[in-house]
mmCIF file with all atom_site columns, C-alpha atoms in Angstrom:
data_model
loop_
_atom_site.group_PDB
_atom_site.id
_atom_site.type_symbol
_atom_site.label_atom_id
_atom_site.label_alt_id
_atom_site.label_comp_id
_atom_site.label_asym_id
_atom_site.label_entity_id
_atom_site.label_seq_id
_atom_site.pdbx_PDB_ins_code
_atom_site.Cartn_x
_atom_site.Cartn_y
_atom_site.Cartn_z
_atom_site.occupancy
_atom_site.B_iso_or_equiv
_atom_site.pdbx_formal_charge
_atom_site.auth_seq_id
_atom_site.auth_comp_id
_atom_site.auth_asym_id
_atom_site.auth_atom_id
_atom_site.pdbx_PDB_model_num
ATOM 1   C CA . MET F 1 1   ? 13.969  -12.397 -8.786  1.00 38.00 ? 1   MET F CA 1
ATOM 2   C CA . TYR F 1 2   ? 11.432  -14.250 -11.091 1.00 37.00 ? 2   TYR F CA 1
ATOM 3   C CA . PRO F 1 3   ? 8.894   -15.345 -8.578  1.00 35.00 ? 3   PRO F CA 1
ATOM 4   C CA . LYS F 1 4   ? 6.285   -18.055 -9.713  1.00 39.00 ? 4   LYS F CA 1
ATOM 5   C CA . THR F 1 5   ? 3.425   -17.159 -7.030  1.00 40.00 ? 5   THR F CA 1
ATOM 6   C CA . LEU F 1 6   ? 2.589   -13.658 -6.552  1.00 41.00 ? 6   LEU F CA 1
ATOM 7   C CA . PHE F 1 7   ? 4.043   -11.628 -3.799  1.00 44.00 ? 7   PHE F CA 1
ATOM 8   C CA . MET F 1 8   ? 1.247   -9.176  -3.272  1.00 46.00 ? 8   MET F CA 1
ATOM 9   C CA . GLY F 1 9   ? -0.471  -9.004  -6.002  1.00 43.00 ? 9   GLY F CA 1
ATOM 10  C CA . HIS F 1 10  ? 3.743   -8.775  -8.242  1.00 45.00 ? 10  HIS F CA 1
ATOM 11  C CA . GLU F 1 11  ? 4.379   -10.653 -10.938 1.00 44.00 ? 11  GLU F CA 1
ATOM 12  C CA . LYS F 1 12  ? 7.822   -9.440  -11.702 1.00 47.00 ? 12  LYS F CA 1
ATOM 13  C CA . ALA F 1 13  ? 10.233  -7.570  -9.716  1.00 47.00 ? 13  ALA F CA 1
ATOM 14  C CA . ILE F 1 14  ? 13.231  -6.214  -10.559 1.00 46.00 ? 14  ILE F CA 1
ATOM 15  C CA . MET F 1 15  ? 15.444  -5.338  -7.412  1.00 46.00 ? 15  MET F CA 1
ATOM 16  C CA . TYR F 1 16  ? 18.445  -3.555  -7.390  1.00 42.00 ? 16  TYR F CA 1
ATOM 17  C CA . PRO F 1 17  ? 20.125  -3.997  -4.302  1.00 38.00 ? 17  PRO F CA 1
ATOM 18  C CA . LYS F 1 18  ? 22.911  -1.364  -2.844  1.00 40.00 ? 18  LYS F CA 1
ATOM 19  C CA . THR F 1 19  ? 24.219  -3.833  -0.090  1.00 37.00 ? 19  THR F CA 1
ATOM 20  C CA . PRO F 1 20  ? 23.002  -8.128  0.481   1.00 37.00 ? 20  PRO F CA 1
ATOM 21  C CA . PHE F 1 21  ? 19.902  -9.020  0.009   1.00 40.00 ? 21  PHE F CA 1
ATOM 22  C CA . MET F 1 22  ? 17.679  -7.546  3.377   1.00 43.00 ? 22  MET F CA 1
ATOM 23  C CA . GLY F 1 23  ? 19.326  -4.583  2.492   1.00 42.00 ? 23  GLY F CA 1
ATOM 24  C CA . TYR F 1 24  ? 18.053  -2.556  -0.643  1.00 43.00 ? 24  TYR F CA 1
ATOM 25  C CA . GLU F 1 25  ? 18.417  1.114   -1.742  1.00 43.00 ? 25  GLU F CA 1
ATOM 26  C CA . LYS F 1 26  ? 15.860  1.174   -4.289  1.00 45.00 ? 26  LYS F CA 1
ATOM 27  C CA . VAL F 1 27  ? 13.489  -1.200  -5.348  1.00 46.00 ? 27  VAL F CA 1
ATOM 28  C CA . ILE F 1 28  ? 11.471  -0.797  -8.803  1.00 45.00 ? 28  ILE F CA 1
ATOM 29  C CA . MET F 1 29  ? 8.591   -3.346  -8.762  1.00 43.00 ? 29  MET F CA 1
ATOM 30  C CA . TYR F 1 30  ? 6.024   -3.883  -12.124 1.00 39.00 ? 30  TYR F CA 1
ATOM 31  C CA . GLN F 1 31  ? 3.124   -5.991  -11.956 1.00 36.00 ? 31  GLN F CA 1
ATOM 32  C CA . LYS F 1 32  ? 0.498   -7.449  -14.187 1.00 37.00 ? 32  LYS F CA 1
ATOM 33  C CA . THR F 1 33  ? -1.685  -7.562  -11.903 1.00 38.00 ? 33  THR F CA 1
ATOM 34  C CA . LEU F 1 34  ? -3.446  -4.997  -9.672  1.00 39.00 ? 34  LEU F CA 1
ATOM 35  C CA . PHE F 1 35  ? -2.238  -4.520  -5.921  1.00 42.00 ? 35  PHE F CA 1
ATOM 36  C CA . MET F 1 36  ? -4.458  -2.267  -4.644  1.00 45.00 ? 36  MET F CA 1
ATOM 37  C CA . GLY F 1 37  ? -5.317  -0.886  -8.341  1.00 43.00 ? 37  GLY F CA 1
ATOM 38  C CA . HIS F 1 38  ? -1.701  0.096   -8.403  1.00 45.00 ? 38  HIS F CA 1
ATOM 39  C CA . GLU F 1 39  ? -0.385  -0.453  -11.754 1.00 45.00 ? 39  GLU F CA 1
ATOM 40  C CA . LYS F 1 40  ? 2.953   0.791   -11.006 1.00 47.00 ? 40  LYS F CA 1
ATOM 41  C CA . ALA F 1 41  ? 5.286   1.196   -7.880  1.00 46.00 ? 41  ALA F CA 1
ATOM 42  C CA . ILE F 1 42  ? 8.343   3.258   -7.271  1.00 47.00 ? 42  ILE F CA 1
ATOM 43  C CA . MET F 1 43  ? 9.890   2.758   -3.593  1.00 46.00 ? 43  MET F CA 1
ATOM 44  C CA . TYR F 1 44  ? 12.586  4.339   -1.901  1.00 42.00 ? 44  TYR F CA 1
ATOM 45  C CA . GLN F 1 45  ? 14.380  2.857   1.134   1.00 39.00 ? 45  GLN F CA 1
ATOM 46  C CA . LYS F 1 46  ? 16.556  3.207   3.207   1.00 39.00 ? 46  LYS F CA 1
ATOM 47  C CA . THR F 1 47  ? 16.449  0.747   5.821   1.00 37.00 ? 47  THR F CA 1
ATOM 48  C CA . PRO F 1 48  ? 16.432  -2.899  4.755   1.00 38.00 ? 48  PRO F CA 1
ATOM 49  C CA . PHE F 1 49  ? 13.555  -4.351  2.733   1.00 41.00 ? 49  PHE F CA 1
ATOM 50  C CA . MET F 1 50  ? 10.828  -4.907  5.186   1.00 44.00 ? 50  MET F CA 1
ATOM 51  C CA . GLY F 1 51  ? 11.340  -1.398  7.082   1.00 42.00 ? 51  GLY F CA 1
ATOM 52  C CA . TYR F 1 52  ? 10.648  1.504   3.927   1.00 44.00 ? 52  TYR F CA 1
ATOM 53  C CA . GLU F 1 53  ? 11.226  5.003   5.378   1.00 44.00 ? 53  GLU F CA 1
ATOM 54  C CA . LYS F 1 54  ? 9.451   6.590   1.811   1.00 47.00 ? 54  LYS F CA 1
ATOM 55  C CA . ALA F 1 55  ? 7.140   4.826   -0.303  1.00 46.00 ? 55  ALA F CA 1
ATOM 56  C CA . ILE F 1 56  ? 5.930   7.020   -3.315  1.00 46.00 ? 56  ILE F CA 1
ATOM 57  C CA . MET F 1 57  ? 3.175   5.144   -5.217  1.00 45.00 ? 57  MET F CA 1
ATOM 58  C CA . TYR F 1 58  ? 1.272   6.099   -8.745  1.00 41.00 ? 58  TYR F CA 1
ATOM 59  C CA . GLN F 1 59  ? -1.639  4.671   -9.766  1.00 37.00 ? 59  GLN F CA 1
ATOM 60  C CA . LYS F 1 60  ? -4.161  4.793   -12.540 1.00 37.00 ? 60  LYS F CA 1
ATOM 61  C CA . THR F 1 61  ? -7.642  3.126   -11.293 1.00 37.00 ? 61  THR F CA 1
ATOM 62  C CA . LEU F 1 62  ? -8.794  4.286   -8.063  1.00 37.00 ? 62  LEU F CA 1
ATOM 63  C CA . PHE F 1 63  ? -7.634  3.480   -4.598  1.00 39.00 ? 63  PHE F CA 1
ATOM 64  C CA . MET F 1 64  ? -10.159 3.896   -2.511  1.00 42.00 ? 64  MET F CA 1
ATOM 65  C CA . GLY F 1 65  ? -11.088 7.600   -4.162  1.00 41.00 ? 65  GLY F CA 1
ATOM 66  C CA . HIS F 1 66  ? -7.441  8.962   -4.942  1.00 41.00 ? 66  HIS F CA 1
ATOM 67  C CA . GLU F 1 67  ? -5.566  9.595   -7.839  1.00 41.00 ? 67  GLU F CA 1
ATOM 68  C CA . LYS F 1 68  ? -1.657  9.441   -5.850  1.00 44.00 ? 68  LYS F CA 1
ATOM 69  C CA . ALA F 1 69  ? -0.756  8.319   -2.237  1.00 43.00 ? 69  ALA F CA 1
ATOM 70  C CA . ILE F 1 70  ? 2.374   9.384   -0.783  1.00 43.00 ? 70  ILE F CA 1
ATOM 71  C CA . MET F 1 71  ? 2.993   7.106   1.849   1.00 44.00 ? 71  MET F CA 1
ATOM 72  C CA . TYR F 1 72  ? 5.277   7.724   4.425   1.00 40.00 ? 72  TYR F CA 1
ATOM 73  C CA . GLN F 1 73  ? 5.783   4.580   7.581   1.00 36.00 ? 73  GLN F CA 1
ATOM 74  C CA . LYS F 1 74  ? 8.519   4.731   10.365  1.00 37.00 ? 74  LYS F CA 1
ATOM 75  C CA . THR F 1 75  ? 8.275   0.867   11.140  1.00 35.00 ? 75  THR F CA 1
ATOM 76  C CA . PRO F 1 76  ? 8.926   -1.827  8.775   1.00 37.00 ? 76  PRO F CA 1
ATOM 77  C CA . PHE F 1 77  ? 6.461   -2.227  6.172   1.00 40.00 ? 77  PHE F CA 1
ATOM 78  C CA . MET F 1 78  ? 3.862   -5.783  8.014   1.00 42.00 ? 78  MET F CA 1
ATOM 79  C CA . GLY F 1 79  ? 3.506   -3.975  11.099  1.00 40.00 ? 79  GLY F CA 1
ATOM 80  C CA . HIS F 1 80  ? 4.175   -0.728  11.040  1.00 38.00 ? 80  HIS F CA 1
ATOM 81  C CA . ASP F 1 81  ? 2.773   2.194   13.370  1.00 36.00 ? 81  ASP F CA 1
ATOM 82  C CA . ARG F 1 82  ? 1.643   5.046   11.899  1.00 38.00 ? 82  ARG F CA 1
ATOM 83  C CA . PHE F 1 83  ? 0.631   5.410   8.201   1.00 39.00 ? 83  PHE F CA 1
ATOM 84  C CA . PHE F 1 84  ? 0.282   9.010   7.062   1.00 39.00 ? 84  PHE F CA 1
ATOM 85  C CA . MET F 1 85  ? -1.141  9.776   3.364   1.00 38.00 ? 85  MET F CA 1
ATOM 86  C CA . ASP F 1 86  ? -1.077  12.875  1.940   1.00 36.00 ? 86  ASP F CA 1
ATOM 87  C CA . ILE F 1 87  ? -3.652  12.695  -1.086  1.00 35.00 ? 87  ILE F CA 1
ATOM 88  C CA . GLU F 1 88  ? -5.776  14.746  -3.255  1.00 36.00 ? 88  GLU F CA 1
ATOM 89  C CA . THR F 1 89  ? -9.201  13.356  -2.670  1.00 34.00 ? 89  THR F CA 1
ATOM 90  C CA . SER F 1 90  ? -10.858 12.692  0.638   1.00 36.00 ? 90  SER F CA 1
ATOM 91  C CA . ALA F 1 91  ? -9.699  9.368   2.043   1.00 40.00 ? 91  ALA F CA 1
ATOM 92  C CA . PHE F 1 92  ? -13.396 7.818   3.322   1.00 39.00 ? 92  PHE F CA 1
ATOM 93  C CA . ARG F 1 93  ? -15.743 9.930   1.425   1.00 39.00 ? 93  ARG F CA 1
ATOM 94  C CA . VAL F 1 94  ? -18.701 7.606   2.389   1.00 36.00 ? 94  VAL F CA 1
ATOM 95  C CA . ARG F 1 95  ? -20.464 8.563   5.164   1.00 39.00 ? 95  ARG F CA 1
ATOM 96  C CA . ARG F 1 96  ? -22.060 5.531   8.182   1.00 41.00 ? 96  ARG F CA 1
ATOM 97  C CA . GLY F 1 97  ? -25.377 5.706   6.675   1.00 42.00 ? 97  GLY F CA 1
ATOM 98  C CA . GLU F 1 98  ? -24.702 6.112   2.704   1.00 42.00 ? 98  GLU F CA 1
ATOM 99  C CA . ARG F 1 99  ? -25.412 3.187   1.294   1.00 44.00 ? 99  ARG F CA 1
ATOM 100 C CA . ARG F 1 100 ? -24.364 3.748   -3.110  1.00 48.00 ? 100 ARG F CA 1
ATOM 101 C CA . GLY F 1 101 ? -23.002 0.945   -3.706  1.00 50.00 ? 101 GLY F CA 1
ATOM 102 C CA . ARG F 1 102 ? -23.798 -3.317  -3.104  1.00 52.00 ? 102 ARG F CA 1
ATOM 103 C CA . ASN F 1 103 ? -21.321 -3.310  -0.583  1.00 49.00 ? 103 ASN F CA 1
ATOM 104 C CA . ALA F 1 104 ? -21.185 -0.091  1.355   1.00 47.00 ? 104 ALA F CA 1
ATOM 105 C CA . ARG F 1 105 ? -21.779 -0.754  4.448   1.00 47.00 ? 105 ARG F CA 1
ATOM 106 C CA . LYS F 1 106 ? -19.360 -3.658  4.611   1.00 46.00 ? 106 LYS F CA 1
ATOM 107 C CA . ARG F 1 107 ? -16.460 -1.565  3.337   1.00 44.00 ? 107 ARG F CA 1
ATOM 108 C CA . ILE F 1 108 ? -17.228 1.104   6.329   1.00 42.00 ? 108 ILE F CA 1
ATOM 109 C CA . VAL F 1 109 ? -17.684 -1.481  8.303   1.00 43.00 ? 109 VAL F CA 1
ATOM 110 C CA . ARG F 1 110 ? -13.792 -2.900  7.390   1.00 46.00 ? 110 ARG F CA 1
ATOM 111 C CA . ILE F 1 111 ? -12.394 0.219   6.942   1.00 45.00 ? 111 ILE F CA 1
ATOM 112 C CA . SER F 1 112 ? -13.894 1.459   10.726  1.00 47.00 ? 112 SER F CA 1
ATOM 113 C CA . ARG F 1 113 ? -12.246 -2.015  12.059  1.00 48.00 ? 113 ARG F CA 1
ATOM 114 C CA . GLN F 1 114 ? -8.769  -1.041  10.035  1.00 44.00 ? 114 GLN F CA 1
ATOM 115 C CA . ARG F 1 115 ? -8.665  2.109   12.385  1.00 46.00 ? 115 ARG F CA 1
ATOM 116 C CA . ARG F 1 116 ? -9.648  0.271   15.142  1.00 47.00 ? 116 ARG F CA 1
ATOM 117 C CA . LYS F 1 117 ? -6.123  -1.386  14.643  1.00 48.00 ? 117 LYS F CA 1
ATOM 118 C CA . HIS F 1 118 ? -4.389  2.063   14.519  1.00 53.00 ? 118 HIS F CA 1
ATOM 119 C CA . CYS F 1 119 ? -3.426  1.902   10.611  1.00 55.00 ? 119 CYS F CA 1
ATOM 120 C CA . ASN F 1 120 ? -5.054  3.222   7.465   1.00 57.00 ? 120 ASN F CA 1
ATOM 121 C CA . VAL F 1 121 ? -4.331  0.197   4.848   1.00 57.00 ? 121 VAL F CA 1
ATOM 122 C CA . PRO F 1 122 ? -8.070  -1.396  3.918   1.00 58.00 ? 122 PRO F CA 1
ATOM 123 C CA . THR F 1 123 ? -6.506  -5.058  3.251   1.00 56.00 ? 123 THR F CA 1
ATOM 124 C CA . GLY F 1 124 ? -4.697  -4.468  7.295   1.00 53.00 ? 124 GLY F CA 1
ATOM 125 C CA . CYS F 1 125 ? -0.705  -4.355  8.038   1.00 56.00 ? 125 CYS F CA 1
ATOM 126 C CA . GLY F 1 126 ? -0.263  -8.161  9.169   1.00 53.00 ? 126 GLY F CA 1
ATOM 127 C CA . ARG F 1 127 ? -0.585  -7.215  12.999  1.00 46.00 ? 127 ARG F CA 1
#
């Protein structure tokens, strides 16, 4: 599957299906552009394509301050209720009163707005 348009930052996606198209067991995605700071993402799933049970993502650049993020979700990918992260460094290191960068306050406001949605994804979970 070689999409012409970007699928969430991917330019090339290699998929190994076990069942028909909506029921992959293993999806390996390589991307040329950055997808939330990732260069390579390996995703394992038990349920169909939009409902991962476990996704392991390795990134070379910093993604909100972590080097490695392990993500578990129970409900489908675009509208999940829970999103757990086991991280080596603290996730939200910038406090509300601090200003470290140009848009530190904007980033804090955006994180707190996503927290009100019960979702830890900085780009939103599509609800």
